[in-house]
XYZ file of C-alpha atoms in Angstrom:
110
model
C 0.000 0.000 0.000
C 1.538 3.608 -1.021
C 1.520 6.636 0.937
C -0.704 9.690 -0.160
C 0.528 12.728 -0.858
C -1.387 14.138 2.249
C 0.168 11.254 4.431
C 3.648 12.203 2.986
C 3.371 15.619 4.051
C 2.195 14.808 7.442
C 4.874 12.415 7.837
C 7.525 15.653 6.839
C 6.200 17.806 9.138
C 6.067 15.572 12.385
C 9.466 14.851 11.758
C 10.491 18.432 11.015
C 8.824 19.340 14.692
C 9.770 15.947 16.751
C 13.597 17.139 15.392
C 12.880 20.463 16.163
C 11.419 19.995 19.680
C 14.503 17.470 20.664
C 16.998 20.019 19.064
C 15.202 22.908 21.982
C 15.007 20.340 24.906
C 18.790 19.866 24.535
C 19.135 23.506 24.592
C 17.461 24.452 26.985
C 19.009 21.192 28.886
C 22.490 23.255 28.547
C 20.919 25.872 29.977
C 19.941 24.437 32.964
C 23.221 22.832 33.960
C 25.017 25.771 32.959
C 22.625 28.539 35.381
C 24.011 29.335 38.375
C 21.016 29.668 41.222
C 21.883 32.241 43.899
C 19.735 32.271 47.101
C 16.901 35.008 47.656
C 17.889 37.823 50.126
C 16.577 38.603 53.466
C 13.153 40.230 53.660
C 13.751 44.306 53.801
C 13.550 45.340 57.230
C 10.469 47.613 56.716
C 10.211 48.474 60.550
C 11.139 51.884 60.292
C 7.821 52.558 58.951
C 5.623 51.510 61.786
C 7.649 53.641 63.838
C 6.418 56.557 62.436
C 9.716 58.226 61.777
C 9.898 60.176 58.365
C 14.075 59.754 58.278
C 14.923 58.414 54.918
C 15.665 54.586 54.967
C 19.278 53.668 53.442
C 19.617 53.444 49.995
C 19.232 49.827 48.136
C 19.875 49.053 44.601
C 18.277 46.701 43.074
C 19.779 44.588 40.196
C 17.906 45.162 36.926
C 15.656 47.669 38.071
C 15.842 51.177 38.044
C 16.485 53.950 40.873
C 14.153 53.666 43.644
C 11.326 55.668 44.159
C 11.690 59.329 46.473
C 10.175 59.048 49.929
C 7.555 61.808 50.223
C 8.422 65.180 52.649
C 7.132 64.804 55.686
C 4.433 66.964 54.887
C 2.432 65.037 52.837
C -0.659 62.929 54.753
C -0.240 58.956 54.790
C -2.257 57.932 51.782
C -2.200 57.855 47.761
C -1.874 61.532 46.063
C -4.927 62.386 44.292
C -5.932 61.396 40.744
C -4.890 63.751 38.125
C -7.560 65.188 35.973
C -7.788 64.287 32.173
C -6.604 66.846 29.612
C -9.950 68.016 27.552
C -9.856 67.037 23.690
C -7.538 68.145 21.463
C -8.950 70.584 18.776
C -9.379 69.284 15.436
C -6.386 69.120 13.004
C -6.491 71.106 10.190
C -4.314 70.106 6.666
C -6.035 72.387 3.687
C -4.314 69.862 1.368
C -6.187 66.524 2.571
C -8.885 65.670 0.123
C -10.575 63.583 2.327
C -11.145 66.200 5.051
C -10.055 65.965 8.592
C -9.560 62.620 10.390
C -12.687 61.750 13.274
C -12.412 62.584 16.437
C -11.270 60.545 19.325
C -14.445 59.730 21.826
C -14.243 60.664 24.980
C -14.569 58.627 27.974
C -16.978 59.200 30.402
């Protein structure tokens, strides 16, 4: 009995991705023996904030990330800063060379 050209193609393409998938196990195989694991650090010692001092805590840097965030002034109340307001819509764009007239606007949100 022959093969069908359907079969045949089948046949290609399992082979192609069974070839494929053992050619990315390996790799990532090497990766794995190759990675170095380093333990976690110890939890930050946050208890300078139930204390209720405002002094700024020492600076940390943190690998791959950027600089830290500013602690607020002493001024400000405990709590999130308030929500910006939304800028209103942006007047229409005028080209006096467009043919087609000026693009639609942008709906606002309510």
């Amino acid at each position: 009995m022959e093969e069908s050209a359907d079969q045949a193609q089948h046949r290609e393409e399992t082979l192609r991705m069974y070839h494929a998938i053992k050619e990315a196990l390996t790799i990532i195989g090497d990766i794995s023996t190759s990675t170095i694991s380093t333990p976690m650090p110890p939890p930050v010692d946050d208890s300078w904030l139930q204390s209720g001092r405002r002094d700024f805590p020492p600076v940390r840097l943190a690998s791959g990330r950027g600089p830290a965030p500013a602690v607020p002034p002493s001024g400000h109340a405990a709590g999130a800063p308030p929500v910006p307001s939304r800028p209103g819509p942006l007047p229409p764009l005028s080209n006096t060379n467009d043919p087609f007239g000026a693009p639609p606007q942008i709906p606002s949100r309510p």
